[in-house]
Coordinates of C-alpha atoms and ligand atoms in Angstrom, one line a residue:
M59 CA -42.8 9.6 32.2
D60 CA -41.1 11.9 29.7
G61 CA -37.6 11.1 30.6
I62 CA -36.0 14.1 28.7
L63 CA -38.4 16.5 30.4
F64 CA -37.7 15.0 33.8
T65 CA -34.1 15.3 33.4
Q66 CA -34.2 19.0 32.2
Q67 CA -36.8 20.0 34.9
L68 CA -34.7 18.4 37.7
L69 CA -31.5 20.1 36.5
D70 CA -33.0 23.5 36.0
W71 CA -34.3 23.2 39.6
Y72 CA -31.0 22.2 41.0
D73 CA -29.0 24.8 39.1
A74 CA -31.5 27.5 40.9
N75 CA -31.7 25.7 44.4
R76 CA -28.6 23.6 45.0
R77 CA -27.2 24.3 48.4
D78 CA -23.5 25.6 48.5
L79 CA -21.7 22.8 50.1
P80 CA -17.9 22.8 50.4
W81 CA -17.1 19.6 48.5
R82 CA -19.4 20.8 45.5
R83 CA -17.0 23.9 45.1
A84 CA -14.3 21.7 43.6
P85 CA -15.7 18.1 43.3
E86 CA -12.3 16.2 43.3
P87 CA -12.5 12.5 44.0
Y88 CA -11.0 12.5 47.5
A89 CA -13.3 15.2 48.7
V90 CA -16.4 13.5 47.1
W91 CA -15.4 10.2 48.8
V92 CA -15.1 11.9 52.3
S93 CA -18.2 13.8 52.0
E94 CA -20.3 10.7 50.7
I95 CA -19.0 8.5 53.4
M96 CA -19.7 11.0 56.2
A97 CA -23.3 11.6 54.8
Q98 CA -24.4 8.1 55.2
Q99 CA -26.7 8.1 58.1
T100 CA -26.2 11.8 58.6
Q101 CA -27.9 14.9 57.1
M102 CA -25.7 16.9 54.8
D103 CA -26.0 20.1 56.8
R104 CA -24.5 18.4 59.8
V105 CA -21.6 16.9 57.6
V106 CA -20.2 20.2 56.6
G107 CA -18.4 21.0 60.1
Y108 CA -16.9 17.4 60.2
F109 CA -15.8 17.7 56.5
E110 CA -14.1 20.9 56.9
R111 CA -12.3 19.9 60.0
W112 CA -11.3 16.5 58.4
M113 CA -10.0 18.3 55.1
E114 CA -8.0 20.7 57.2
R115 CA -6.4 17.6 59.1
F116 CA -6.2 15.2 56.4
P117 CA -6.0 17.3 53.1
D118 CA -5.4 14.2 50.8
I119 CA -5.1 10.6 50.5
H120 CA -1.4 10.4 51.7
A121 CA -2.2 12.5 54.7
L122 CA -5.0 10.2 55.6
A123 CA -3.0 7.1 55.0
R124 CA -0.3 8.3 57.5
A125 CA -2.8 9.1 60.1
H126 CA -3.3 7.3 63.6
E127 CA -6.6 5.6 64.1
E128 CA -7.0 7.4 67.3
D129 CA -6.8 10.8 65.4
V130 CA -9.3 9.6 62.8
L131 CA -11.7 8.3 65.4
K132 CA -11.5 11.6 67.4
L133 CA -12.4 13.6 64.3
W134 CA -15.4 11.1 63.6
E135 CA -16.7 11.4 67.2
G136 CA -20.5 12.2 67.0
L137 CA -21.1 10.8 63.5
G138 CA -21.4 7.5 64.8
Y139 CA -20.9 4.1 62.7
Y140 CA -17.3 4.2 63.5
S141 CA -16.5 1.4 61.0
R142 CA -16.8 4.0 58.4
A143 CA -13.8 6.0 59.6
R144 CA -11.7 2.9 60.1
N145 CA -12.6 1.7 56.7
M146 CA -11.5 4.9 55.2
L147 CA -8.3 4.5 56.9
K148 CA -7.8 1.1 55.2
A149 CA -8.9 2.5 51.9
A150 CA -6.4 5.3 52.1
S151 CA -3.6 2.7 52.6
V152 CA -4.9 0.9 49.5
L153 CA -5.0 3.9 47.4
A154 CA -1.6 5.3 48.6
V155 CA 0.3 1.9 48.0
D156 CA -1.7 0.5 45.1
H157 CA -2.7 3.6 43.3
D158 CA 0.2 6.2 44.2
G159 CA -2.2 8.2 46.1
V160 CA -4.5 8.8 43.0
F161 CA -8.2 8.0 43.2
P162 CA -9.1 5.4 40.5
S163 CA -11.9 6.4 37.9
D164 CA -12.8 2.8 37.0
P165 CA -16.0 2.2 38.9
A166 CA -14.9 -1.4 39.7
A167 CA -11.8 -0.3 41.2
I168 CA -13.6 2.3 43.4
R169 CA -16.1 -0.3 44.4
S170 CA -13.2 -2.7 45.6
L171 CA -12.1 -0.1 48.2
P172 CA -12.9 -1.0 51.9
G173 CA -16.1 0.6 53.0
V174 CA -17.2 1.6 49.4
G175 CA -20.4 0.0 48.3
E176 CA -22.6 0.3 45.3
Y177 CA -24.1 3.6 46.0
T178 CA -20.9 5.4 47.0
A179 CA -19.1 4.0 44.1
G180 CA -21.8 5.4 41.8
A181 CA -21.7 8.8 43.7
I182 CA -17.8 9.1 43.3
A183 CA -17.8 7.9 39.6
S184 CA -20.6 10.3 38.5
I185 CA -19.9 13.4 40.7
A186 CA -16.0 13.2 40.5
F187 CA -15.4 11.7 37.2
G188 CA -18.7 12.6 35.2
L189 CA -19.3 8.9 34.5
P190 CA -23.1 7.7 33.9
E191 CA -23.1 5.5 37.0
P192 CA -26.2 5.4 39.2
A193 CA -26.0 6.3 42.9
V194 CA -29.0 4.7 44.6
D195 CA -29.5 5.5 48.2
A196 CA -32.6 5.8 50.4
N197 CA -33.3 9.2 49.2
V198 CA -33.3 8.2 45.4
L199 CA -35.2 5.0 46.2
R200 CA -37.9 7.2 47.7
V201 CA -38.0 9.7 45.1
F202 CA -38.6 7.0 42.4
A203 CA -40.9 4.8 44.4
R204 CA -43.0 7.8 44.1
V205 CA -42.4 9.0 40.6
L206 CA -42.8 5.4 39.4
D207 CA -45.7 4.7 41.7
L208 CA -43.8 1.5 42.9
D209 CA -46.1 -0.8 45.0
Q210 CA -43.2 -3.3 45.9
P211 CA -41.2 -3.1 49.1
V212 CA -38.7 -0.1 48.7
R213 CA -35.8 -2.2 50.0
S214 CA -36.2 -5.2 47.9
G215 CA -33.6 -6.1 45.4
E216 CA -36.1 -5.7 42.7
T217 CA -36.9 -2.3 43.5
R218 CA -33.3 -1.3 43.7
A219 CA -32.5 -2.8 40.4
V220 CA -35.6 -1.0 38.8
V221 CA -34.7 2.6 40.3
A222 CA -30.9 2.1 39.1
E223 CA -31.9 1.1 35.6
T224 CA -34.2 4.1 35.6
V225 CA -31.6 6.4 36.9
R226 CA -29.0 5.1 34.3
S227 CA -31.5 5.7 31.5
L228 CA -32.1 9.3 32.7
M229 CA -28.5 10.5 33.3
P230 CA -27.3 12.9 30.7
D231 CA -23.9 12.4 29.3
D232 CA -22.6 15.8 30.0
R233 CA -24.2 16.2 33.5
A234 CA -23.8 12.8 35.2
G235 CA -22.5 14.3 38.5
D236 CA -25.0 17.2 38.8
F237 CA -27.8 14.7 38.0
T238 CA -26.8 12.5 40.9
Q239 CA -26.5 15.4 43.1
A240 CA -29.8 17.0 41.9
L241 CA -31.6 13.7 42.9
M242 CA -30.1 13.7 46.2
E243 CA -31.0 17.2 46.8
L244 CA -34.6 16.7 45.6
G245 CA -34.8 13.7 48.0
A246 CA -33.4 15.7 50.9
L247 CA -35.2 19.2 50.5
V248 CA -38.6 18.4 48.3
C249 CA -39.4 14.6 48.1
S250 CA -38.5 13.9 51.8
K251 CA -40.3 11.9 54.3
N252 CA -43.0 14.5 54.3
P253 CA -42.9 15.6 50.7
R254 CA -43.7 19.1 49.4
C255 CA -45.3 18.2 46.3
G256 CA -46.5 21.9 45.6
D257 CA -42.8 22.8 45.4
C258 CA -41.7 19.8 43.3
P259 CA -40.0 20.4 39.7
V260 CA -41.0 17.0 38.5
S261 CA -44.6 16.9 40.1
G262 CA -45.8 16.6 36.4
Q263 CA -44.1 13.4 35.9
C264 CA -44.9 11.8 39.3
A265 CA -47.2 8.7 39.1
A266 CA -47.9 8.5 42.6
L267 CA -49.1 12.2 42.8
S268 CA -51.4 11.4 39.8
A269 CA -52.7 8.2 41.4
D270 CA -53.2 9.9 44.9
T271 CA -50.8 7.3 46.4
V272 CA -47.9 9.5 47.8
S273 CA -48.9 8.8 51.4
R274 CA -48.4 5.1 50.7
R275 CA -45.0 5.2 48.7
P276 CA -42.4 4.1 49.3
V277 CA -43.6 0.8 50.7
L278 CA -41.7 0.4 53.9
P279 CA -40.7 -2.8 55.7
V280 CA -42.7 -3.4 59.0
P281 CA -40.3 -1.9 62.0
G282 CA -38.3 -4.4 63.9
K283 CA -38.8 -4.6 67.7
T284 CA -36.5 -2.4 69.8
T285 CA -34.6 -3.9 72.8
R286 CA -34.2 -1.9 75.9
I287 CA -31.0 -2.2 77.8
N288 CA -30.1 -0.9 81.3
M289 CA -26.5 -0.1 82.1
A290 CA -24.6 1.5 84.7
T291 CA -21.2 3.2 84.5
G292 CA -18.8 4.7 87.1
V293 CA -16.4 7.7 86.8
L294 CA -13.8 6.7 89.2
V295 CA -11.9 10.0 90.3
H296 CA -8.4 9.7 92.1
E297 CA -6.1 12.5 92.8
G298 CA -7.9 14.8 90.5
R299 CA -7.7 12.4 87.4
V300 CA -10.3 10.0 86.0
L301 CA -9.9 6.4 84.9
I302 CA -10.8 5.6 81.1
Q303 CA -10.0 2.5 79.1
K304 CA -9.9 1.8 75.4
R305 CA -12.5 -0.8 74.0
L306 CA -11.1 -4.0 72.5
P307 CA -11.0 -4.4 68.6
D308 CA -13.7 -7.0 68.5
D309 CA -16.1 -5.2 70.8
V310 CA -19.0 -2.8 69.9
W311 CA -17.2 0.7 69.2
P312 CA -13.8 -0.9 69.0
G313 CA -11.0 1.6 69.5
L314 CA -13.2 4.2 71.3
W315 CA -12.6 5.1 75.1
E316 CA -15.1 4.6 77.7
F317 CA -15.5 4.6 81.6
P318 CA -15.8 1.1 83.0
G319 CA -19.3 -0.3 83.3
G320 CA -21.7 -2.7 81.8
G321 CA -25.3 -4.2 82.0
I322 CA -27.4 -4.3 85.0
E323 CA -27.9 -7.9 86.0
Q324 CA -31.1 -9.3 87.5
G325 CA -31.3 -8.5 91.3
E326 CA -28.6 -5.9 91.2
T327 CA -28.9 -2.1 91.9
P328 CA -27.0 0.1 89.4
E329 CA -24.6 0.9 92.1
Q330 CA -23.8 -2.9 92.6
T331 CA -23.2 -3.2 88.7
V332 CA -20.7 -0.4 88.8
A333 CA -18.8 -2.1 91.9
R334 CA -19.0 -5.5 90.0
E335 CA -18.0 -4.3 86.6
Y336 CA -15.0 -2.4 88.1
M337 CA -13.9 -5.6 89.8
E338 CA -14.3 -7.7 86.5
E339 CA -13.0 -5.2 84.0
V340 CA -10.2 -3.5 85.8
E341 CA -9.7 -5.5 89.3
L342 CA -10.4 -2.3 91.4
A343 CA -12.6 -2.3 94.4
V344 CA -14.6 1.1 94.0
E345 CA -17.6 2.5 95.7
P346 CA -20.3 4.8 93.8
V347 CA -20.4 7.9 96.2
E348 CA -22.5 10.1 94.1
D349 CA -25.4 9.7 91.4
I350 CA -24.3 11.9 88.6
T351 CA -27.3 11.4 86.1
T352 CA -29.3 8.9 84.2
L353 CA -28.8 9.2 80.4
T354 CA -31.1 7.6 77.6
Y355 CA -30.0 7.2 74.1
A356 CA -30.5 5.0 71.2
Y357 CA -28.2 3.2 68.8
T358 CA -29.4 0.9 66.1
R359 CA -32.3 -1.1 67.5
Y360 CA -31.4 -0.6 71.0
R361 CA -32.8 1.9 73.7
V362 CA -30.2 2.4 76.5
T363 CA -30.8 3.8 80.0
M364 CA -27.4 4.3 81.5
H365 CA -27.1 5.2 85.3
C366 CA -23.9 7.2 85.8
F367 CA -22.1 7.5 89.3
L368 CA -19.0 9.2 90.5
C369 CA -16.9 6.6 92.2
R370 CA -14.0 6.7 94.7
F371 CA -11.5 3.8 95.7
A372 CA -13.1 1.5 98.5
D373 CA -9.6 1.0 99.8
G374 CA -8.0 4.3 99.3
S375 CA -6.1 3.4 96.0
G376 CA -5.3 0.6 93.5
E377 CA -3.5 -0.2 90.2
P378 CA -6.1 -1.2 87.4
V379 CA -5.4 -4.3 85.4
F380 CA -7.3 -4.0 82.0
N381 CA -9.0 -7.3 81.5
E382 CA -11.4 -6.1 78.9
A383 CA -9.7 -3.3 77.3
V384 CA -6.7 -2.7 74.9
T385 CA -5.2 -0.2 77.5
G386 CA -6.3 2.5 79.9
G387 CA -5.2 4.8 82.6
F388 CA -6.0 8.0 84.8
V389 CA -6.1 11.1 82.9
P390 CA -6.8 14.7 83.8
P391 CA -10.5 15.5 83.2
Q392 CA -9.5 18.5 81.0
D393 CA -7.9 16.0 78.7
L394 CA -10.9 13.9 78.1
S395 CA -12.0 16.0 75.1
G396 CA -8.9 14.5 73.3
Y397 CA -10.2 11.0 73.4
A398 CA -13.1 9.7 71.2
F399 CA -16.0 8.3 73.2
P400 CA -19.4 6.7 72.1
S401 CA -22.1 9.1 72.4
G402 CA -23.4 8.0 75.8
H403 CA -20.1 8.4 77.4
R404 CA -19.6 11.7 75.6
R405 CA -22.9 13.0 76.8
L406 CA -22.0 12.0 80.3
I407 CA -18.7 14.0 80.0
Q408 CA -20.6 17.0 78.6
F409 CA -23.2 16.7 81.4
M410 CA -20.5 16.7 84.1
K411 CA -18.9 19.7 82.5
A412 CA -21.8 21.7 82.6
D413 CA -22.9 20.7 86.3
S414 CA -21.6 22.8 89.1
R415 CA -21.0 19.8 91.3
F416 CA -18.1 18.8 89.1
A417 CA -16.7 22.4 88.5
D418 CA -13.6 21.6 90.6
L419 CA -12.8 18.5 88.7
F420 CA -12.8 20.2 85.2
S421 CA -11.2 23.5 86.4
D422 CA -7.8 24.1 84.9
S423 CA -6.0 24.8 88.3
Ligands
SF4_295 S1 -44.6 15.3 43.4 FE1 -44.3 14.8 45.4 S2 -44.1 12.7 45.5 FE2 -43.7 13.2 43.6 S3 -41.5 13.4 43.4 FE3 -42.5 15.4 43.8 S4 -42.4 15.8 45.8 FE4 -42.1 13.5 45.4

């Protein structure tokens, strides 16, 4: 590979093809940090709306450091992997207290922040501070597994080290940030899962293209087994309000809100699960009175089927005791949009809002 030519061709292509993303207009450290954390596991185009809402609400480190976790999670709702948002809140406190609200330029100091790993530190150091620090994520690994025609597993430490060293050697002193973003852009737009080699600015430098091994690069791990989970949940309605609870800090999705429910045990019907879970979680006797819908969704290696029911009190009324939640209570259905829910429960709310059977429940009057 001709390194100088590779860098020149990549940057020329980037100058002509870069997407106009809001954090690129003024790449200051806070904005770069927010965008990079949001873009992990999420496509850039989808990040834009979240980024703009975030910057309007928390325009700088001090504003974020003062924020309530509840508000942060609500703004994050739908991006998933909520520990990223919680870590940003923790990092903002560190930055406000230890760095007077000014983002440090030292890569080691950036790396020491909660939730900031090797990749994010490299991205911030190069994009915001122009330092020749490599930022190697899955996109960049894929590009170089092909450009270098690497036949070792792409997620191995050895591959990561080879790619990081290659990126470092190619980075131009005067355009480190553009080089980082150009690689990300190439991986997202051209050298993607289904590469468009005919449109590639560095095709002349690509060893996999020459060796006709593009379809075998990168070398991916054998996919792990998925686990199927059957769950049931109930929306308890009483006097025009619905019961929700806030999940425990050590639970999956800590701090998010939900309707009580849980896994269907052997021999149970979904309706029996809802009644049992309500008794265990909030000490209320409820009966499912209407089948709302059945939703399927995936998170990490799990494939979830969630049976959803409308519930009433079996005995007419009752006071919840929150055994498996931080807090909870009955809220007007119109207010549910002010709480952050995991994706399955958020989809349930959206489904109910769109279903004429529940029009009265969600009407303002
Ligand atoms: S030629 Fe194809 S495989 Fe090689 S870097 Fe370009 S898009 Fe990727």
